Amino acid sequence: MVPHMYRVLSRRQDLADTVTLALAPIDGQIATPSIGQFNMLWAFGIGEAPISLAGVDDDVVTHTIRGVGAVTNALCAASEGDQIGVRGPYGTGWDLDGAMGRDILVVAGGLGLAPVRPIVTRLFARRADYGRAALLMGARDPESLLYRDELEAWRSRLDIEVEVTVDSAQRSWRGDVGVVTRLIDRAPVEAANTRAFVCGPEVMMRFCAQALVDLGVPPAEVFVSLERNMHCAVGHCGHCQLGSSFVCKDGPVLSWAEAEPLLRIRER
Amino acid sequence: MAFLVGADCLDEMIASLRSNGRTVIGPAVRDGVITHDQIESASELPLGWTEDQDGGRYRLVPTGTDERFAFSSPSTSWKRFLIPERTLLLRARRSNGTVAVVEPEPEAPSVAFFGIRSCDLVALGILDRVFLDSDATDPTYAARRPDVFIVAVGCNRPGNTCFCASMNTGPTPTSGYDLVVRELHSEEGTEYLVDVGSERGADLLAGLASRPAHEGDLQRADRAHETAVASMGRELRQDYVPLAALDPDHPRWDDVAERCLACGNCTMVCPTCFCSTTEESTDLSGTEAERWRVWDSCFSLDFTHLHGGSVRTSTKSRYRQWLLHKLVTWQDQFDTSGCVGCGRCITWCPVGIDLTAEIAALAVPAAATDLGGRDV
């Protein structure tokens, strides 16, 4: 339960309230994470917050953090060279390896692009292992698009379909306007042979998962990543309980077949 | 093989445990209630006391006898001796931008639980599943639990809020102890039937004055057990439990939410509720930091706080979470119920909410309630 200390290698201000930190171990380090897992990041004297991995590169872990409370604001305020505690990795990951040869559909909303980013980068690294692939991205407006440079680079590739939609935009916007579920119907994949990975606000995931199932993707092949307020991350503190699951260890990644009954009941 | 001992022997047991370096925790009268505290001799046991317990009610009542174990569920459970209300998780110091973290060695006090009842003993087994048998072991719990010397006690006088018989968790301890003591009270006096559950229990008893129990002693103990089973104040019908979980929008959830104060008393006194939160603080200079684990309750609004608000904002949803976790989803997680029938959550609820009554009401489909179904 004691964190390893990491050093901030680099800090990038993504959005007004959102920062990406690359962290390198100082002495000891965490076990190699799987994509989709999360770490507990510790701001000295303030506390811990569960943050999903936005990237893993050798020993360096990358996290994208939105400042919404005392801990995340302190993490966002870290400068290069500062020390941050890391313990983890925790929870279930995205099973991309199990979908080789199949079509891959990644759907992200807002900050939800961060946890699915390692899926996209791994997909590019092993592009030949998979069938057709698409990333569908939704955001409030063009200004709140996460990883915009990366999105533009991905969009220029010819081996993956990248669609971006925003809720509202100025005339200069050339992409779609509307909710991300609308992109699902025209995703260039064969639904019955697709594995889908969805991450975003819970309401967005609910609608997207339903749209994917309506399209013909089996519920067991739709994966979502749930957010709860993990304190311990090992199933002992009770905060992240959802039905019979502790989201910290039974999640955060669950198939829609598992998640749908859990989310069906309001305020469960 | 069982033995019969006199009241003096209880004192000798405690003295022997203490001479082995153990702190003995036992039931004792403190501040108008029977609670668990450090005791130094058998004279501190609640001799001549029982309780009047009911929904939202607790009073000490004299028995006029020399019984020492005539009470039912003490006001607090034993969990605080294994997962203390506050536990230091780490200390850290920051100087010149470098953070050094120290994980404190978990305290491992050598203790004996003297006079633990069957329901509470089963509760320890449930906590074992949470903190020892799950994917992650809790260092604090693991440092304390295995060494605890357990002198269990048979329960002769279940309270008005007790329902261990219907949970199949009592009233007589069946396993998990070093010694078990059963009080045999009659006009002629009070004696104790002692059974051995472990080698170290046998060692302790070997040094004390006892005689092998006669058939008549065993029969007296059996009769006491039967009387206790028959005098349970409450019953939780196990066949109602899955029915009660069927309708998350059953009007009874709204009804109980109207009464529930969301104070969390039930979770504090519950022998198996294990939720916690973490608190972090620094000294004034900001160079020293500490992180503490503190008991928490799923009844608090911020328990499920995420940015943008809590997941469970209504009292209805929080009561539902607590009750259905305790009785239903606990089964999925830990292969046991989370309830042992001790009745504390009924006694210590300020408004006397009775989970056995709630389950009975929830087990009747809402439509049947409208048509004048079972009145509870």
XYZ file of C-alpha atoms in Angstrom:
644
model
C 0.000 0.000 0.000
C 3.080 2.231 -0.060
C 3.745 4.118 -3.280
C 6.989 4.111 -5.260
C 8.305 7.579 -5.878
C 8.415 8.685 -9.515
C 9.904 11.792 -11.077
C 7.975 13.984 -13.514
C 9.935 13.570 -16.774
C 7.711 15.860 -18.773
C 4.532 17.830 -18.341
C 2.210 18.838 -21.140
C -0.727 21.173 -20.676
C -3.393 19.504 -22.822
C -6.367 21.690 -21.960
C -6.986 24.511 -19.507
C -7.710 21.996 -16.731
C -5.960 18.906 -18.091
C -2.332 17.885 -17.959
C -0.353 14.876 -19.160
C 2.542 13.756 -16.981
C 5.224 11.265 -17.999
C 6.628 9.662 -14.850
C 9.890 7.748 -14.432
C 10.754 5.588 -11.417
C 13.402 6.788 -8.991
C 14.191 3.690 -6.928
C 11.660 0.903 -6.979
C 8.915 0.707 -9.556
C 5.514 -0.811 -10.115
C 4.968 -4.031 -12.069
C 4.493 -3.600 -15.814
C 0.911 -2.468 -16.353
C -1.518 -3.796 -18.919
C -3.310 -1.253 -21.078
C -6.588 -0.196 -19.467
C -5.329 -0.553 -15.892
C -4.963 2.351 -13.481
C -2.497 3.584 -10.897
C -3.060 5.378 -7.625
C -1.172 8.654 -7.988
C -0.126 10.369 -4.784
C 0.387 14.062 -4.215
C 2.522 14.416 -1.087
C 0.461 15.549 1.872
C -2.743 15.846 -0.183
C -3.813 12.300 -1.041
C -4.258 9.730 -3.780
C -6.442 9.526 -6.875
C -7.054 6.635 -9.281
C -5.831 7.623 -12.748
C -5.860 5.336 -15.764
C -2.778 4.796 -17.867
C -2.600 6.932 -20.982
C 0.605 5.245 -22.060
C 3.306 2.781 -21.062
C 6.768 2.974 -22.562
C 9.401 0.792 -20.877
C 9.536 2.053 -17.292
C 7.839 5.358 -17.995
C 4.138 5.623 -17.224
C 2.007 8.382 -18.693
C -1.106 9.751 -17.068
C -3.555 12.384 -18.254
C -5.154 14.170 -15.328
C -8.023 16.615 -15.164
C -7.914 18.881 -12.135
C -11.291 18.509 -10.443
C -10.411 18.265 -6.755
C -7.646 18.780 -4.218
C -5.576 15.752 -5.263
C -5.936 16.085 -9.030
C -5.305 19.834 -8.858
C -2.099 19.160 -6.929
C -1.059 16.531 -9.485
C -1.780 18.917 -12.356
C 0.349 21.559 -10.658
C 3.420 19.300 -10.613
C 6.423 20.572 -12.549
C 9.174 18.692 -14.355
C 11.465 17.100 -11.785
C 8.817 16.995 -9.037
C 8.167 13.729 -7.260
C 4.848 11.901 -7.387
C 3.959 8.624 -5.667
C 2.712 5.743 -7.795
C 1.218 2.461 -6.655
C -0.379 -0.063 -8.915
C -1.103 -1.224 -11.472
C -4.648 -2.121 -10.505
C -7.728 -3.598 -12.091
C -8.609 -5.255 -15.343
C -7.256 -4.084 -18.691
C -8.367 -3.823 -22.315
C -8.060 -7.248 -23.937
C -6.770 -6.245 -27.339
C -4.549 -9.303 -27.757
C -7.607 -11.542 -27.544
C -9.139 -9.820 -30.571
C -6.438 -10.546 -33.160
C -7.766 -10.953 -36.654
C -10.957 -9.138 -35.786
C -12.263 -5.649 -36.472
C -11.587 -3.093 -33.749
C -13.820 -0.174 -32.840
C -12.652 2.369 -30.282
C -15.176 4.918 -29.037
C -14.088 7.752 -26.754
C -15.803 10.720 -25.186
C -13.904 13.725 -23.851
C -11.209 12.721 -21.379
C -12.150 9.103 -22.130
C -9.647 9.273 -24.960
C -6.820 8.952 -22.421
C -7.540 5.370 -21.245
C -8.117 4.130 -24.823
C -5.038 5.874 -26.227
C -2.813 2.811 -25.541
C -5.249 0.717 -27.587
C -4.735 2.991 -30.587
C -0.955 3.110 -30.276
C -0.745 -0.667 -29.870
C -3.061 -1.105 -32.809
C -0.676 0.924 -34.959
C 2.304 -1.062 -33.706
C 0.624 -4.343 -34.689
C -1.683 -3.133 -37.393
C -1.391 -6.288 -39.515
C -2.747 -8.409 -36.646
C -6.194 -6.862 -36.870
C -8.948 -6.375 -39.416
C -10.586 -3.038 -40.040
C -10.170 -0.445 -37.321
C -11.872 2.784 -36.401
C -11.628 5.409 -33.685
C -14.752 7.429 -33.023
C -14.163 10.453 -30.862
C -16.638 12.865 -29.338
C -16.030 16.075 -27.417
C -17.933 19.127 -26.228
C -16.323 21.461 -28.769
C -13.151 21.597 -30.874
C -11.336 23.490 -28.132
C -11.831 20.652 -25.615
C -10.480 17.909 -27.883
C -7.821 15.978 -26.031
C -4.536 15.085 -27.806
C -5.503 17.206 -30.799
C -2.103 16.933 -32.492
C -2.135 13.193 -32.109
C -5.721 12.966 -33.336
C -4.792 14.918 -36.457
C -1.806 12.663 -37.075
C -3.921 9.546 -36.623
C -6.570 10.969 -38.900
C -4.070 11.402 -41.691
C -3.298 7.674 -41.669
C -4.848 5.479 -44.310
C -5.078 2.265 -42.298
C -7.521 3.427 -39.638
C -10.746 5.350 -39.811
C -10.765 8.305 -37.416
C -14.015 10.225 -36.986
C -14.348 13.182 -34.677
C -17.581 14.833 -33.670
C -18.313 17.708 -31.307
C -21.483 18.863 -29.605
C -21.113 22.381 -30.953
C -18.586 24.236 -33.102
C -17.782 27.428 -34.975
C -17.873 27.515 -38.781
C -14.172 26.716 -39.017
C -14.876 23.160 -37.799
C -14.751 20.638 -40.660
C -15.765 17.548 -38.691
C -19.124 16.247 -37.558
C -21.417 17.945 -35.099
C -23.541 15.759 -32.842
C -23.184 13.037 -30.262
C -20.670 10.248 -30.805
C -23.336 7.551 -30.935
C -24.308 8.868 -34.377
C -20.916 7.829 -35.736
C -21.412 4.248 -34.638
C -24.004 3.407 -37.288
C -21.640 4.224 -40.102
C -18.487 2.745 -38.557
C -16.676 0.760 -41.284
C -16.568 -2.545 -39.387
C -18.351 -5.862 -39.598
C -20.366 -5.749 -36.378
C -20.536 -9.478 -35.691
C -16.755 -9.733 -36.008
C -15.907 -6.615 -33.983
C -14.532 -5.991 -30.536
C -15.398 -2.518 -29.247
C -13.693 -0.503 -26.524
C -15.670 2.407 -25.078
C -14.583 5.036 -22.580
C -16.176 8.294 -21.573
C -18.812 9.658 -19.206
C -21.099 6.899 -17.927
C -24.162 8.169 -19.780
C -22.178 8.278 -23.034
C -20.937 4.715 -22.497
C -24.469 3.510 -21.863
C -25.778 4.970 -25.095
C -22.753 3.882 -27.111
C -22.826 0.325 -25.796
C -26.506 0.105 -26.612
C -25.897 1.478 -30.119
C -23.111 -1.051 -30.648
C -25.315 -3.915 -29.492
C -28.117 -2.654 -31.774
C -25.609 -2.648 -34.617
C -24.908 -6.316 -33.972
C -21.764 -6.313 -31.823
C -22.233 -9.021 -29.175
C -22.544 -7.515 -25.625
C -19.620 -9.685 -24.468
C -17.474 -7.990 -27.150
C -18.227 -4.449 -26.021
C -15.896 -3.265 -23.260
C -16.368 -0.183 -21.092
C -14.192 1.361 -18.377
C -16.094 2.442 -15.282
C -15.163 5.259 -12.963
C -15.656 5.062 -9.209
C -13.817 6.630 -6.288
C -11.280 3.968 -5.423
C -9.470 4.698 -2.166
C -7.535 1.501 -1.507
C -7.664 -0.110 -4.981
C -7.487 -3.620 -3.485
C -11.141 -4.262 -2.593
C -10.886 -3.405 1.098
C -12.318 0.097 1.457
C -15.737 -0.440 -0.152
C -15.967 2.907 -1.928
C -16.078 1.608 -5.485
C -18.650 -1.106 -4.879
C -21.172 -1.603 -7.661
C -23.514 -4.541 -7.174
C -21.318 -7.549 -6.464
C -18.253 -5.891 -7.980
C -15.507 -3.819 -6.545
C -14.701 -1.686 -9.590
C -11.061 -1.387 -8.458
C -10.339 -5.074 -8.909
C -13.279 -6.543 -10.854
C -13.091 -3.490 -13.162
C -12.505 -0.843 -14.272
C -12.794 -2.604 -17.627
C -15.912 -4.743 -17.851
C -17.742 -6.222 -20.778
C -21.139 -4.724 -21.480
C -22.631 -8.134 -20.693
C -21.291 -7.652 -17.148
C -21.748 -3.898 -16.846
C -25.230 -3.470 -18.277
C -27.088 -5.179 -15.393
C -24.984 -3.196 -12.904
C -25.748 0.147 -14.491
C -29.403 -0.590 -15.172
C -30.404 0.326 -11.608
C -30.236 4.027 -10.794
C -27.854 5.020 -7.981
C -26.660 1.437 -7.508
C -13.789 -33.902 25.869
C -15.474 -31.342 28.097
C -14.526 -30.286 31.589
C -16.365 -28.631 34.409
C -14.806 -25.756 36.295
C -15.883 -23.335 38.976
C -16.109 -19.564 38.710
C -12.625 -19.233 40.233
C -11.245 -20.920 37.166
C -12.302 -18.010 34.918
C -10.059 -15.792 36.979
C -7.222 -18.287 36.707
C -7.693 -18.422 32.919
C -7.404 -14.665 32.682
C -4.381 -14.648 35.007
C -2.737 -17.390 32.974
C -3.330 -15.569 29.674
C -1.946 -12.394 31.206
C 1.113 -14.165 32.552
C 1.770 -15.337 28.986
C 2.062 -11.705 28.037
C -1.393 -11.311 26.557
C -3.685 -8.364 26.944
C -7.084 -9.799 27.772
C -10.090 -8.122 26.172
C -13.447 -9.076 27.584
C -16.976 -7.867 28.235
C -17.178 -5.242 30.946
C -19.625 -2.624 32.171
C -18.445 0.810 31.074
C -20.479 4.025 30.961
C -23.791 2.273 31.404
C -23.318 -0.352 28.701
C -21.587 -3.681 28.346
C -18.728 -3.231 25.944
C -15.393 -4.906 25.204
C -12.412 -3.549 27.039
C -9.146 -4.602 28.573
C -9.823 -6.611 31.753
C -7.424 -7.750 34.427
C -9.536 -10.257 36.300
C -12.834 -12.099 36.130
C -14.209 -9.661 38.684
C -14.561 -7.156 35.834
C -16.949 -9.412 33.900
C -20.550 -8.104 33.946
C -21.579 -10.249 36.920
C -25.304 -9.944 37.573
C -26.065 -7.812 34.518
C -28.182 -8.382 31.473
C -29.626 -5.921 28.999
C -32.978 -4.836 27.717
C -32.401 -4.345 23.999
C -34.928 -3.372 21.362
C -35.082 -1.192 18.278
C -33.298 2.015 19.294
C -33.233 0.930 22.949
C -30.511 -0.351 25.294
C -30.709 -0.529 29.092
C -28.647 -2.470 31.625
C -30.835 -4.607 33.871
C -29.717 -6.483 37.017
C -30.323 -10.246 36.920
C -30.150 -10.825 40.666
C -27.982 -13.863 39.917
C -24.267 -14.551 39.826
C -24.253 -15.163 36.069
C -21.395 -13.488 34.244
C -22.545 -14.078 30.665
C -26.260 -13.320 30.929
C -26.113 -10.456 28.439
C -26.429 -10.677 24.650
C -24.641 -8.427 22.137
C -22.310 -5.897 23.770
C -22.577 -2.371 22.425
C -19.453 -2.632 20.294
C -18.111 -5.483 18.226
C -14.588 -6.941 18.336
C -13.523 -5.582 14.945
C -11.843 -2.521 16.430
C -9.161 -4.717 17.957
C -8.274 -6.081 14.503
C -9.060 -3.125 12.226
C -8.737 -0.160 14.586
C -10.846 2.952 14.022
C -7.652 4.699 12.903
C -4.578 3.028 11.435
C -1.416 4.791 10.297
C -0.689 3.652 6.736
C 2.432 5.659 5.991
C 4.694 8.482 7.044
C 6.630 10.603 4.591
C 9.114 13.428 4.699
C 9.903 15.852 1.907
C 13.121 17.810 1.868
C 14.729 19.549 -1.096
C 12.071 18.090 -3.362
C 12.884 14.509 -2.408
C 10.198 12.411 -0.770
C 11.121 9.570 1.590
C 8.301 7.198 2.499
C 8.215 4.951 5.548
C 5.663 2.197 5.966
C 5.158 1.691 9.677
C 5.595 -1.848 10.946
C 2.050 -2.978 11.813
C 1.482 -3.294 15.549
C 1.090 -6.897 16.612
C -0.255 -6.815 20.164
C -0.591 -10.212 21.803
C -4.218 -10.382 22.883
C -6.874 -12.775 24.057
C -10.564 -12.319 23.259
C -12.267 -13.553 26.404
C -15.978 -14.195 26.209
C -16.605 -13.789 22.477
C -20.049 -15.000 21.487
C -20.829 -17.259 18.570
C -22.234 -14.497 16.344
C -19.145 -12.365 16.847
C -16.850 -15.340 16.326
C -18.506 -16.056 12.986
C -18.035 -12.352 12.195
C -14.278 -12.754 12.657
C -14.348 -15.583 10.133
C -16.134 -13.254 7.711
C -13.537 -10.519 8.208
C -10.847 -13.161 7.585
C -12.325 -13.666 4.131
C -12.200 -9.934 3.449
C -8.728 -9.178 4.787
C -6.814 -12.479 4.670
C -8.367 -14.678 2.008
C -8.984 -12.123 -0.732
C -6.552 -11.134 -3.496
C -4.807 -8.667 -1.195
C -3.928 -9.253 2.456
C -4.305 -6.372 4.874
C -1.048 -5.978 6.850
C -2.701 -4.593 9.998
C -5.288 -7.332 10.183
C -2.761 -10.030 9.268
C -0.382 -8.884 12.017
C -3.066 -9.163 14.691
C -5.528 -11.850 13.801
C -3.693 -15.221 13.676
C -2.229 -14.907 17.175
C -5.454 -13.932 18.961
C -6.274 -16.427 21.725
C -9.992 -17.044 21.677
C -12.089 -17.997 24.666
C -15.587 -18.204 23.233
C -18.736 -18.286 25.302
C -22.073 -19.932 24.688
C -24.955 -17.486 24.641
C -27.722 -18.391 27.077
C -29.818 -15.259 26.941
C -30.250 -13.863 23.438
C -31.641 -10.357 23.401
C -34.804 -9.046 21.906
C -32.921 -7.923 18.786
C -31.000 -11.181 18.302
C -31.556 -13.552 15.385
C -28.412 -15.692 15.167
C -30.459 -18.896 15.155
C -32.031 -17.917 11.822
C -28.600 -16.950 10.422
C -27.217 -20.306 11.552
C -24.419 -18.488 13.418
C -25.274 -19.326 17.034
C -26.066 -19.256 19.865
C -23.419 -21.879 20.737
C -19.931 -21.561 19.205
C -19.004 -24.531 17.047
C -15.498 -23.722 15.777
C -12.794 -21.099 15.572
C -11.930 -20.986 19.290
C -9.142 -22.174 21.555
C -11.550 -22.748 24.427
C -15.295 -22.439 24.683
C -17.020 -21.750 27.980
C -20.685 -22.419 28.641
C -22.284 -21.014 31.741
C -24.405 -23.498 33.715
C -26.527 -21.578 36.155
C -28.890 -23.012 38.770
C -30.174 -22.224 42.239
C -27.188 -24.103 43.679
C -24.682 -21.904 41.929
C -22.955 -21.254 38.651
C -20.420 -23.520 36.991
C -18.751 -23.549 33.627
C -18.508 -26.283 31.038
C -15.281 -25.874 29.089
C -14.463 -27.497 25.775
C -11.128 -27.434 24.019
C -10.723 -26.273 20.416
C -6.952 -26.188 20.002
C -3.691 -27.417 21.420
C -2.912 -24.127 23.102
C -6.425 -24.172 24.553
C -5.712 -27.618 26.006
C -2.420 -26.346 27.416
C -4.138 -23.471 29.166
C -6.843 -25.680 30.639
C -4.338 -28.326 31.766
C -2.905 -25.947 34.335
C -6.291 -25.281 35.946
C -8.451 -27.130 38.439
C -11.177 -28.996 36.560
C -12.993 -32.283 36.492
C -14.259 -34.174 33.460
C -17.831 -33.195 32.663
C -20.586 -35.661 33.482
C -23.396 -36.590 31.153
C -25.679 -34.433 33.303
C -23.468 -31.372 32.761
C -23.648 -31.829 29.001
C -27.404 -32.183 29.164
C -27.693 -28.955 31.149
C -25.641 -27.187 28.499
C -27.809 -28.629 25.752
C -30.942 -27.462 27.536
C -29.464 -23.975 27.867
C -28.767 -24.010 24.134
C -32.327 -25.092 23.322
C -33.746 -22.402 25.604
C -31.556 -19.798 23.932
C -32.639 -20.847 20.439
C -36.261 -20.641 21.502
C -35.871 -17.178 23.016
C -34.450 -15.342 19.967
C -36.145 -11.984 19.815
C -36.114 -11.749 16.030
C -35.970 -13.957 12.956
C -34.543 -13.244 9.522
C -36.272 -15.564 7.105
C -33.564 -16.714 4.701
C -36.122 -17.467 1.995
C -37.161 -13.788 2.046
C -33.649 -12.504 1.311
C -33.495 -13.232 -2.452
C -37.089 -12.000 -2.825
C -36.202 -8.729 -1.102
C -33.466 -8.101 -3.663
C -35.753 -8.414 -6.674
C -37.264 -4.943 -6.914
C -34.878 -1.997 -6.503
C -37.834 0.361 -6.727
C -40.049 -1.408 -4.220
C -42.011 1.302 -2.331
C -40.649 -0.067 0.946
C -37.229 1.361 -0.007
C -38.827 4.811 -0.042
C -40.575 4.019 3.208
C -37.399 3.033 5.055
C -35.562 5.999 3.526
C -38.159 8.261 5.155
C -37.172 6.846 8.551
C -33.419 6.328 8.043
C -31.275 9.231 9.268
C -28.250 7.978 7.259
C -26.247 8.389 10.469
C -24.148 5.281 9.920
C -24.571 3.910 13.470
C -25.489 0.495 12.068
C -22.228 0.295 10.135
C -20.156 1.354 13.138
C -21.614 -1.298 15.485
C -21.807 -4.024 12.831
C -19.177 -6.708 13.501
C -18.494 -7.183 9.771
C -18.840 -3.728 8.170
C -15.295 -3.032 7.035
C -15.379 0.101 4.866
C -12.733 2.737 5.376
C -11.479 5.963 3.932
C -8.057 7.565 3.955
C -7.055 10.847 5.519
C -3.864 12.602 4.646
C -2.328 15.468 6.541
C 0.926 17.369 6.877
C 2.585 19.285 9.660
C 2.494 23.080 9.513
C 5.757 23.320 7.598
C 4.524 20.873 4.943
C 7.593 18.653 5.244
C 6.068 15.737 7.150
C 2.997 13.898 5.902
C 0.918 11.055 7.280
C -1.778 8.905 5.747
C -4.336 7.278 8.020
C -7.018 4.744 7.330
C -10.239 5.630 9.155
C -13.527 3.746 9.457
C -16.081 5.005 6.970
C -19.738 4.324 6.313
C -21.600 3.748 3.051
C -24.362 5.929 4.533
C -22.332 9.119 4.148
C -23.081 11.212 1.086
C -19.450 11.609 0.077
C -18.789 7.870 0.240
C -19.341 7.597 -3.522
C -18.145 11.077 -4.388
C -16.841 11.528 -7.911
C -16.224 14.802 -9.669
C -19.669 15.992 -10.618
C -21.389 14.485 -7.588
C -22.000 11.313 -5.637
C -23.203 8.092 -7.217
C -25.652 7.416 -4.389
C -27.223 10.739 -3.500
C -30.474 9.500 -1.976
C -30.844 7.863 1.439
C -32.938 5.255 -0.334
C -30.032 4.205 -2.519
C -27.608 4.173 0.398
C -29.849 2.094 2.651
C -30.455 -0.271 -0.271
C -26.715 -0.552 -0.893
C -26.036 -1.352 2.765
C -28.810 -3.897 3.231
C -28.339 -5.682 -0.082
C -24.570 -5.748 0.318
C -24.843 -7.179 3.810
C -27.287 -9.911 2.851
C -27.001 -10.506 -0.892
C -23.981 -9.228 -2.821
C -21.720 -10.185 0.109
C -22.574 -13.778 -0.811
C -21.252 -13.248 -4.344
C -18.089 -11.564 -3.094
C -17.145 -13.651 -0.074
C -19.285 -16.790 -0.322
C -21.010 -16.004 2.976
C -23.646 -13.644 4.260
C -22.289 -10.441 5.767
C -24.823 -10.670 8.598
C -24.408 -12.807 11.726
C -27.673 -11.907 13.464
C -26.153 -10.037 16.412
C -28.904 -7.420 16.235
C -26.654 -4.449 16.982
C -27.826 -2.505 13.941
C -31.390 -2.717 15.296
C -30.524 -1.811 18.883
C -28.268 1.106 17.990
C -30.397 2.571 15.199
C -31.645 5.856 16.667
C -35.017 5.319 15.013
C -35.138 1.567 15.554
C -35.068 0.380 11.940
C -35.176 -3.401 12.002
C -33.581 -5.118 9.024
C -35.541 -8.315 9.655
C -38.785 -6.358 9.296
C -37.491 -4.504 6.225
C -36.557 -7.770 4.533
C -39.950 -9.260 5.354
C -41.700 -6.226 3.853
C -39.478 -6.127 0.774
C -40.066 -9.825 0.133
C -43.710 -9.103 -0.632
C -44.084 -7.847 -4.217
C -45.112 -4.199 -4.371
C -48.383 -5.072 -6.079
C -49.286 -7.424 -3.214
C -48.546 -4.655 -0.699
C -51.003 -2.409 -2.505
C -53.592 -5.126 -2.185
C -53.076 -5.277 1.550
C -50.285 -7.832 1.739
C -48.427 -8.908 4.826
C -48.431 -6.241 7.506
C -45.051 -5.774 9.176
